[in-house]
C-alpha atoms as an extended CHARMM CRD file, in Angstrom:
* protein
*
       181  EXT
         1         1  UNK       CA              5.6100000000       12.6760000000       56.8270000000  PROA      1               0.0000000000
         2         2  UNK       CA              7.6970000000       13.9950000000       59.9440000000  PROA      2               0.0000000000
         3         3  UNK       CA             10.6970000000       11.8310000000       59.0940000000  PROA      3               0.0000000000
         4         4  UNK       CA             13.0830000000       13.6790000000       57.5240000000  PROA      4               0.0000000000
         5         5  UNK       CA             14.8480000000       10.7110000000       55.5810000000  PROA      5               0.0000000000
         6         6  UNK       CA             11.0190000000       10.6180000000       53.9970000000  PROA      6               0.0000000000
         7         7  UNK       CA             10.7920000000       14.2840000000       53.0850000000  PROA      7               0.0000000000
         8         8  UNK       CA             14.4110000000       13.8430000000       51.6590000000  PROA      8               0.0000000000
         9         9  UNK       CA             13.7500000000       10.2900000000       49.9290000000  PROA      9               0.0000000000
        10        10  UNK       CA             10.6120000000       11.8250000000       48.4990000000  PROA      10              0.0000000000
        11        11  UNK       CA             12.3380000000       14.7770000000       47.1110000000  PROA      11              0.0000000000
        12        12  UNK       CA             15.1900000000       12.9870000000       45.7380000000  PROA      12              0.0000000000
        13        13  UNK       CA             12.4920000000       10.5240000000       44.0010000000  PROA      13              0.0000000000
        14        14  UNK       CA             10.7980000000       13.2810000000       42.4160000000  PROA      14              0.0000000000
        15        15  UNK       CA             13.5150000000       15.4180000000       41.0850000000  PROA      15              0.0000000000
        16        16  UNK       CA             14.6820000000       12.0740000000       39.4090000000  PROA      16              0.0000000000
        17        17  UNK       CA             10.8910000000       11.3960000000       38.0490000000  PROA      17              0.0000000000
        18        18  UNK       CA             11.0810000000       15.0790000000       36.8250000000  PROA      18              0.0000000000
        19        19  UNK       CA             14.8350000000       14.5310000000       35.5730000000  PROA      19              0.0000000000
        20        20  UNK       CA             13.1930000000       11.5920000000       32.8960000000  PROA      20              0.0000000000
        21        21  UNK       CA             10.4720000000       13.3850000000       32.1290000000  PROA      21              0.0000000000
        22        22  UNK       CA             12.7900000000       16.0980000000       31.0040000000  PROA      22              0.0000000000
        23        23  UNK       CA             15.0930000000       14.1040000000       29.1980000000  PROA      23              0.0000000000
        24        24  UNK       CA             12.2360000000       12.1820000000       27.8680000000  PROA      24              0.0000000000
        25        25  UNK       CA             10.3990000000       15.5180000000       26.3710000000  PROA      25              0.0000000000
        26        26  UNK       CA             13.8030000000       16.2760000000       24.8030000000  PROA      26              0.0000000000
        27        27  UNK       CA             14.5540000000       12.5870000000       23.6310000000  PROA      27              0.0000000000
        28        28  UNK       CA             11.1200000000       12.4980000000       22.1780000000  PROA      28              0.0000000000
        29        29  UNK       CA             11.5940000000       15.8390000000       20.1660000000  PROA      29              0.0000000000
        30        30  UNK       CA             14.7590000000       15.2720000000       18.6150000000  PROA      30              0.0000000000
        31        31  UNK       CA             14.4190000000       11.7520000000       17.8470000000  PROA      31              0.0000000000
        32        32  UNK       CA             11.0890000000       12.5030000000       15.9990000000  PROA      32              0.0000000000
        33        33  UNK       CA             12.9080000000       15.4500000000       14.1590000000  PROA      33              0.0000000000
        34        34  UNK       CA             16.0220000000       12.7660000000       13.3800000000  PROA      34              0.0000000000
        35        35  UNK       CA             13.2890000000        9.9860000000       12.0760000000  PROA      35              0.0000000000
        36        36  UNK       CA             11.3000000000       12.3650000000        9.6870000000  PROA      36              0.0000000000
        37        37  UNK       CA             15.0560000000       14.0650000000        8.6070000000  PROA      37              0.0000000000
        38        38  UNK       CA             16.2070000000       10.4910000000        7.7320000000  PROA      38              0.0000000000
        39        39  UNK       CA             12.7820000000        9.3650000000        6.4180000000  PROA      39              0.0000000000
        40        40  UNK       CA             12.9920000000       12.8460000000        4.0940000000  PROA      40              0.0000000000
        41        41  UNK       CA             16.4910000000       12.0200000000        2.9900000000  PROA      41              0.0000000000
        42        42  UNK       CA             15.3060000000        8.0150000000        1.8050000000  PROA      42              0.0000000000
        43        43  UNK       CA             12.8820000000        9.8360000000        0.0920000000  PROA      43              0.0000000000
        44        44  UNK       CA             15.2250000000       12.6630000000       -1.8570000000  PROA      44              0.0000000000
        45        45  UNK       CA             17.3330000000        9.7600000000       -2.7000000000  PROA      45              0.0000000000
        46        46  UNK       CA             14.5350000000        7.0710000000       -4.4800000000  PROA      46              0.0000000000
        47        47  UNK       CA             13.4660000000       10.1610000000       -6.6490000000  PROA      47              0.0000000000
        48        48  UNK       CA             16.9920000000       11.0690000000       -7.4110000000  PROA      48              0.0000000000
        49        49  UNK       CA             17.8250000000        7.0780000000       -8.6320000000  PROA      49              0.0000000000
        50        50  UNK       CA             14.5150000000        7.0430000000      -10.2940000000  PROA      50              0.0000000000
        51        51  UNK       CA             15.1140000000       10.2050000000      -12.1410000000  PROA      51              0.0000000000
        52        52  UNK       CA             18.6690000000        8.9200000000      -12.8880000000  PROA      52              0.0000000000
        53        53  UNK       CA             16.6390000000        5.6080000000      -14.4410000000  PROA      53              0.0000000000
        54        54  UNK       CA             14.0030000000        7.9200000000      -16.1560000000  PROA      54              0.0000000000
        55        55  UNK       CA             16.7590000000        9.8540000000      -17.5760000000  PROA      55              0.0000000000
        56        56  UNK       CA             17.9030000000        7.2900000000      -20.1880000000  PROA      56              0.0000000000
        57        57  UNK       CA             14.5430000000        7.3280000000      -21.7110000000  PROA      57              0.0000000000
        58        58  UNK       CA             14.8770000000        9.0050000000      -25.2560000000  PROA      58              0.0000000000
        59        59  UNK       CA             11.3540000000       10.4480000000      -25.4960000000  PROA      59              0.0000000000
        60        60  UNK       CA              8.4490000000       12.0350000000      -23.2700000000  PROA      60              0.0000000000
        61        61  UNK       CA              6.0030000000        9.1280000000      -24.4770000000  PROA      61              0.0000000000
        62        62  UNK       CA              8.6050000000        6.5370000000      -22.5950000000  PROA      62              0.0000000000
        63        63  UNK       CA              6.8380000000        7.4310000000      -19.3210000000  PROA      63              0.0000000000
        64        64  UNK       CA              4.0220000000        5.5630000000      -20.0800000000  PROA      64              0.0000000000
        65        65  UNK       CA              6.5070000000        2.3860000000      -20.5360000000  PROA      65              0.0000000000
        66        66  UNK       CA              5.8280000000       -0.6210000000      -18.9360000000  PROA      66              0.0000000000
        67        67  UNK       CA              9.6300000000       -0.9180000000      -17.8210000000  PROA      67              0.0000000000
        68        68  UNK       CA              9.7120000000        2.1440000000      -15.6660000000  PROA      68              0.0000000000
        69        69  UNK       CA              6.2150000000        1.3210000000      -14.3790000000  PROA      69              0.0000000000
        70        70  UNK       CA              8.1870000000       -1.9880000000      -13.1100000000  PROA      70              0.0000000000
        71        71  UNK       CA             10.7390000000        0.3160000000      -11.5010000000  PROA      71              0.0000000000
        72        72  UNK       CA              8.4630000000        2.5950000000      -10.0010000000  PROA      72              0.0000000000
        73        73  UNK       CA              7.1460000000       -0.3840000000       -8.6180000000  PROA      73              0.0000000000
        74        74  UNK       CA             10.5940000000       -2.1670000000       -7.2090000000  PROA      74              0.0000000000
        75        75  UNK       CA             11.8470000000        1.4480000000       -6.0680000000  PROA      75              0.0000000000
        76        76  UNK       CA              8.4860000000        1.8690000000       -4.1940000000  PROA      76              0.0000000000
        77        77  UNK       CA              8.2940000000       -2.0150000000       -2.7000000000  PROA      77              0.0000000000
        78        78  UNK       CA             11.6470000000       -1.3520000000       -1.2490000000  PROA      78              0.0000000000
        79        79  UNK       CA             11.2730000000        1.7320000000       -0.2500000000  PROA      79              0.0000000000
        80        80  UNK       CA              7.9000000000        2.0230000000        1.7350000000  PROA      80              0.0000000000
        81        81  UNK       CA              7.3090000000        5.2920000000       -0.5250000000  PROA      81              0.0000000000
        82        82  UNK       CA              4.5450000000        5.9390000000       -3.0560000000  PROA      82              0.0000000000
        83        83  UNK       CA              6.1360000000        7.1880000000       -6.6230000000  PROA      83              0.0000000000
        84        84  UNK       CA              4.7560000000        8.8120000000       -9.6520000000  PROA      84              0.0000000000
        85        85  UNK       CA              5.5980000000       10.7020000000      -12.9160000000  PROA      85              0.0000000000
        86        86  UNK       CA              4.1700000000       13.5880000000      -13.6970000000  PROA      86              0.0000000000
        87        87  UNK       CA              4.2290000000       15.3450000000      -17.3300000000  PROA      87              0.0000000000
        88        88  UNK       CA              5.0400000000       18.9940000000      -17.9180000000  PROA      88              0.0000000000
        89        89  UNK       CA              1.3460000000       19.6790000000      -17.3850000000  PROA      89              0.0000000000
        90        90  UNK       CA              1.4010000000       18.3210000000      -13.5850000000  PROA      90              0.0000000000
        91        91  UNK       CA             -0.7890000000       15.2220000000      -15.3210000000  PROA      91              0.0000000000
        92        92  UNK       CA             -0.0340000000       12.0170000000      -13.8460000000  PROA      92              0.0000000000
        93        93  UNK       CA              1.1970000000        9.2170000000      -16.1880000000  PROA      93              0.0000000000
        94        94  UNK       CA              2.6100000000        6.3550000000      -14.5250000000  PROA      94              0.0000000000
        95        95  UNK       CA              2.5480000000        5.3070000000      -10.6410000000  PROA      95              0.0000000000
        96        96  UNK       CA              4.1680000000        2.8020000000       -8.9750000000  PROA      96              0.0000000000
        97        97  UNK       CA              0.9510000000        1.2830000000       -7.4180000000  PROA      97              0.0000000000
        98        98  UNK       CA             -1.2050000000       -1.8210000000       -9.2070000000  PROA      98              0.0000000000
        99        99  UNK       CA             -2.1620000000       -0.6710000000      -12.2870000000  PROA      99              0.0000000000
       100       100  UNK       CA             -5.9700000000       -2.1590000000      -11.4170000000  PROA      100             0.0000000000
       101       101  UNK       CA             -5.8820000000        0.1810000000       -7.9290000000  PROA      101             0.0000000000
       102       102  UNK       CA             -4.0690000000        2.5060000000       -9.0310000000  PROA      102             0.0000000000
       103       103  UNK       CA             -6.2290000000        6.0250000000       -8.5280000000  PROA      103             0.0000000000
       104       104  UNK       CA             -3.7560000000        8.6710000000       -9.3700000000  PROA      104             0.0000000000
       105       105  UNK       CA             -2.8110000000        8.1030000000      -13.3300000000  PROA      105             0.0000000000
       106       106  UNK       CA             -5.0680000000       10.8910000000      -15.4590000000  PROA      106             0.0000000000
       107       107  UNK       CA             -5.2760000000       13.8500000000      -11.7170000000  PROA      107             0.0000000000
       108       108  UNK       CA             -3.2770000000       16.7370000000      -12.1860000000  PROA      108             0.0000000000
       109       109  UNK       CA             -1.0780000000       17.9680000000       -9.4550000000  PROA      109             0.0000000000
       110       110  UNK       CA             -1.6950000000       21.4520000000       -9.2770000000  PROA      110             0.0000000000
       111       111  UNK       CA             -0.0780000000       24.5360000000      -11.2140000000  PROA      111             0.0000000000
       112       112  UNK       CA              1.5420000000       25.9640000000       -8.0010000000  PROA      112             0.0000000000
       113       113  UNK       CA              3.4420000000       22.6740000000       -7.2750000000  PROA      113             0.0000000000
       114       114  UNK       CA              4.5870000000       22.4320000000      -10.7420000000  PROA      114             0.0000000000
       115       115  UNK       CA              6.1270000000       25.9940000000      -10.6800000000  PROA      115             0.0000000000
       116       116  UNK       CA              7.6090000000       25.9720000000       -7.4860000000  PROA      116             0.0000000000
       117       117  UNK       CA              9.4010000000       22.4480000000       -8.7080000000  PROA      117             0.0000000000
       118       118  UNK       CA             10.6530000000       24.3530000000      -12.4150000000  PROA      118             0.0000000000
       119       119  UNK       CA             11.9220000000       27.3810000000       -9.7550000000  PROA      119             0.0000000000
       120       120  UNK       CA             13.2760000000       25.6660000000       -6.3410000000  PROA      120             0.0000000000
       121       121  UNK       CA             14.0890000000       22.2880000000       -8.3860000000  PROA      121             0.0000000000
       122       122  UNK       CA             12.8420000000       20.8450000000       -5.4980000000  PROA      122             0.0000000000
       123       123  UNK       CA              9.3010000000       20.5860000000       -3.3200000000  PROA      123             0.0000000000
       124       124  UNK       CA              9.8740000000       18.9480000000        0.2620000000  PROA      124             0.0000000000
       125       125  UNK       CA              6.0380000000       19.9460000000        1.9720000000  PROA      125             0.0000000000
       126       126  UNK       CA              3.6580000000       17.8180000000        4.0920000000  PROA      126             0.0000000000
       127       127  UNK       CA              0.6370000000       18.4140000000        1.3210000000  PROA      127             0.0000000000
       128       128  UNK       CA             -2.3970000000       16.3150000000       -0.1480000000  PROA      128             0.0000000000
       129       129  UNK       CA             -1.1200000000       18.2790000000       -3.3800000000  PROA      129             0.0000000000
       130       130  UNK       CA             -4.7050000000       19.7490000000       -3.5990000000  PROA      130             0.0000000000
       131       131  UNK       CA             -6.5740000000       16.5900000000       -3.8910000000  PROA      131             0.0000000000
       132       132  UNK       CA             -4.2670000000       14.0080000000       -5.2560000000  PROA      132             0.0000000000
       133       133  UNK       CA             -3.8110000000       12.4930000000       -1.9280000000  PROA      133             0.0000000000
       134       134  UNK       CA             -7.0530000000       11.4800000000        0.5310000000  PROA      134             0.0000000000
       135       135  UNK       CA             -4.7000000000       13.0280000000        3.3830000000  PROA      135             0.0000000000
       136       136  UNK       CA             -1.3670000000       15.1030000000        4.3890000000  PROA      136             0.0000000000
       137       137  UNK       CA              1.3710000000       13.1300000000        3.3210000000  PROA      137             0.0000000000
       138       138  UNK       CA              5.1460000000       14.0590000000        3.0400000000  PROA      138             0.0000000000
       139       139  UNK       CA              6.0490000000       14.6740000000       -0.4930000000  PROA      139             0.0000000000
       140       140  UNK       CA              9.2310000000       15.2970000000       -2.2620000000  PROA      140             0.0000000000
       141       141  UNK       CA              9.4870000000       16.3380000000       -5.8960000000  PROA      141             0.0000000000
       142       142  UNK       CA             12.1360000000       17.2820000000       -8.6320000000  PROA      142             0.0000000000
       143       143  UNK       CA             12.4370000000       17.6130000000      -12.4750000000  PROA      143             0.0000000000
       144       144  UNK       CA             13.2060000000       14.2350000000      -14.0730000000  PROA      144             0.0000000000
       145       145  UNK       CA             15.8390000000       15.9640000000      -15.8120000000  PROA      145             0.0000000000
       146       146  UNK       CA             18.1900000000       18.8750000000      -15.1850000000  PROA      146             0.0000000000
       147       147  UNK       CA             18.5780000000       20.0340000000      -19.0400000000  PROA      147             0.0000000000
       148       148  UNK       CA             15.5120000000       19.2330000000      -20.6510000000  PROA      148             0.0000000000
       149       149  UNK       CA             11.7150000000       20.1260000000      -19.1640000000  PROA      149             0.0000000000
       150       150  UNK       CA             10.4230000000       16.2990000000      -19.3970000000  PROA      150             0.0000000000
       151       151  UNK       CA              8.2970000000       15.7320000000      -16.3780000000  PROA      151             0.0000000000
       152       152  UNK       CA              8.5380000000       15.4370000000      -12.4770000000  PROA      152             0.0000000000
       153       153  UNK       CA              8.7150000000       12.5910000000      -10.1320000000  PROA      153             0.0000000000
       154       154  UNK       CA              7.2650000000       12.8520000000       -7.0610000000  PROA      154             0.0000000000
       155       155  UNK       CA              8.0190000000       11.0970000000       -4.1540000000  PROA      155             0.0000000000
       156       156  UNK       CA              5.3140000000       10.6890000000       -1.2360000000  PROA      156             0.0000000000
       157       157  UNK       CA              4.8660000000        8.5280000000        2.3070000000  PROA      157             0.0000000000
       158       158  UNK       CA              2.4160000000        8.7070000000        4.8270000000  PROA      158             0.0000000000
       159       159  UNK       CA              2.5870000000       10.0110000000        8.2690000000  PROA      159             0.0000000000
       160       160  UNK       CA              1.9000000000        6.9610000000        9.9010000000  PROA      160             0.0000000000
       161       161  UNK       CA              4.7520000000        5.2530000000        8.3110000000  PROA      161             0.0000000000
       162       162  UNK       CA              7.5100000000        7.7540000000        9.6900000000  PROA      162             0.0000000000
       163       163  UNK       CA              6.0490000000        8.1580000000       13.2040000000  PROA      163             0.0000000000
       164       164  UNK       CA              4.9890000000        4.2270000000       13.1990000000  PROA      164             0.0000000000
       165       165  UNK       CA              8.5930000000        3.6880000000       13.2060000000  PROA      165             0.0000000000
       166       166  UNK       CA              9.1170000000        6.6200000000       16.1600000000  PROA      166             0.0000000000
       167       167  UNK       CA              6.1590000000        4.8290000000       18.1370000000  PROA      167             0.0000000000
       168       168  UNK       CA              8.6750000000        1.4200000000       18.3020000000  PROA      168             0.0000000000
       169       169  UNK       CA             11.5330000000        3.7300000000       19.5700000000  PROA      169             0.0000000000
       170       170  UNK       CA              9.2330000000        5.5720000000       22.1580000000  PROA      170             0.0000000000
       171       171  UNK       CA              7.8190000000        2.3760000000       23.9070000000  PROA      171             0.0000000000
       172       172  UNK       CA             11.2430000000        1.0190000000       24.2400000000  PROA      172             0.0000000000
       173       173  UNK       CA             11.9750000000        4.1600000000       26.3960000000  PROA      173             0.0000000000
       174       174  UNK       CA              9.3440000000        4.3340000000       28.8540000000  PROA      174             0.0000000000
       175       175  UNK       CA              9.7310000000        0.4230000000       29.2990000000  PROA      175             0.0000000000
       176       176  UNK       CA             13.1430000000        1.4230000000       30.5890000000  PROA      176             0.0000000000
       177       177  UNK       CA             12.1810000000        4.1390000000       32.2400000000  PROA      177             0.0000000000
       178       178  UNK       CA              9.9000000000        2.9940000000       34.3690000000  PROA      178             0.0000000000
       179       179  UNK       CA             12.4200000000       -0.0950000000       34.8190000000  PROA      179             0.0000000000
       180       180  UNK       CA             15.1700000000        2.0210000000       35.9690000000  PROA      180             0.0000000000
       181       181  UNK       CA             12.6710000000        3.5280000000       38.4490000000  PROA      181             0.0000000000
């Protein structure tokens, strides 16, 4: 350590090291904040089309219909999301899951969700919705219709699925990192 092209070579190396860490940190924040933003926005726009679908039906007993079941269910494949409609009561009538495995058709999604929808028009929250999920999920919820008080959809995804897609992202950056280095 008495060479002084050393001491400056190992000074230079680590203010570069500490340079990508930096950059990294910041990379790392505001990409995950991007990714769940985006995710979010997917999300707000399958409940908008499905409420724009669920909007032609006449009646409140057309929820239970096999044909929006079926789009619940295409809207959801493509997606990645889990849908379902809610009544005016917060009880669950249709999902888009099997109808066999299917565990959330007859729970309730509490009172408190149901009001803030009717007052916000919206609900964007990382909830379980009081039991209706086994675990925090991202959730997004509106009225199925603006001028009549028919039900609510309710849009949800898991955590893993937004941050799986983050993960990808994240391992191609230290890879070049530690390339670069």
């Amino acid at each position: 350590m008495k060479s002084i092209y050393f001491r400056n070579f190992l000074s230079t190396a680590l203010m570069v090291l500490m340079s990508f860490l930096i950059i990294g940190a910041a990379l790392f924040f505001l990409g995950q904040n991007f990714i769940i933003n985006s995710h979010r926005d997917s999300m707000k726009s399958n409940a908008e089309a499905v409420a724009r679908v669920a909007e032609t039906v006449e009646d409140n007993n057309a929820l239970y219909d096999w044909g929006i079941r079926i789009n619940l269910s295409v809207a959801a494949e493509n997606s990645g999301n889990d849908i379902f409609l809610a009544d005016t009561q917060g009880r669950i009538v249709t999902c888009s899951d099997d109808p066999g495995t299917c565990t959330h058709v007859g729970k309730y999604v509490n009172e408190s969700f149901i009001n803030a929808i009717r007052f916000k028009g919206e609900i964007d929250l990382v909830t379980d919705l009081d039991g209706v999920f086994p675990t925090q999920r991202y959730v997004y919820a509106i009225p199925l219709s603006d001028d009549s008080d028919v039900g609510y959809i309710f849009v949800s995804s898991t955590r893993s699925t937004i941050i799986g897609a983050w993960g990808a992202f994240l391992w191609v950056f230290l890879a070049v990192a530690l390339a670069i280095l």
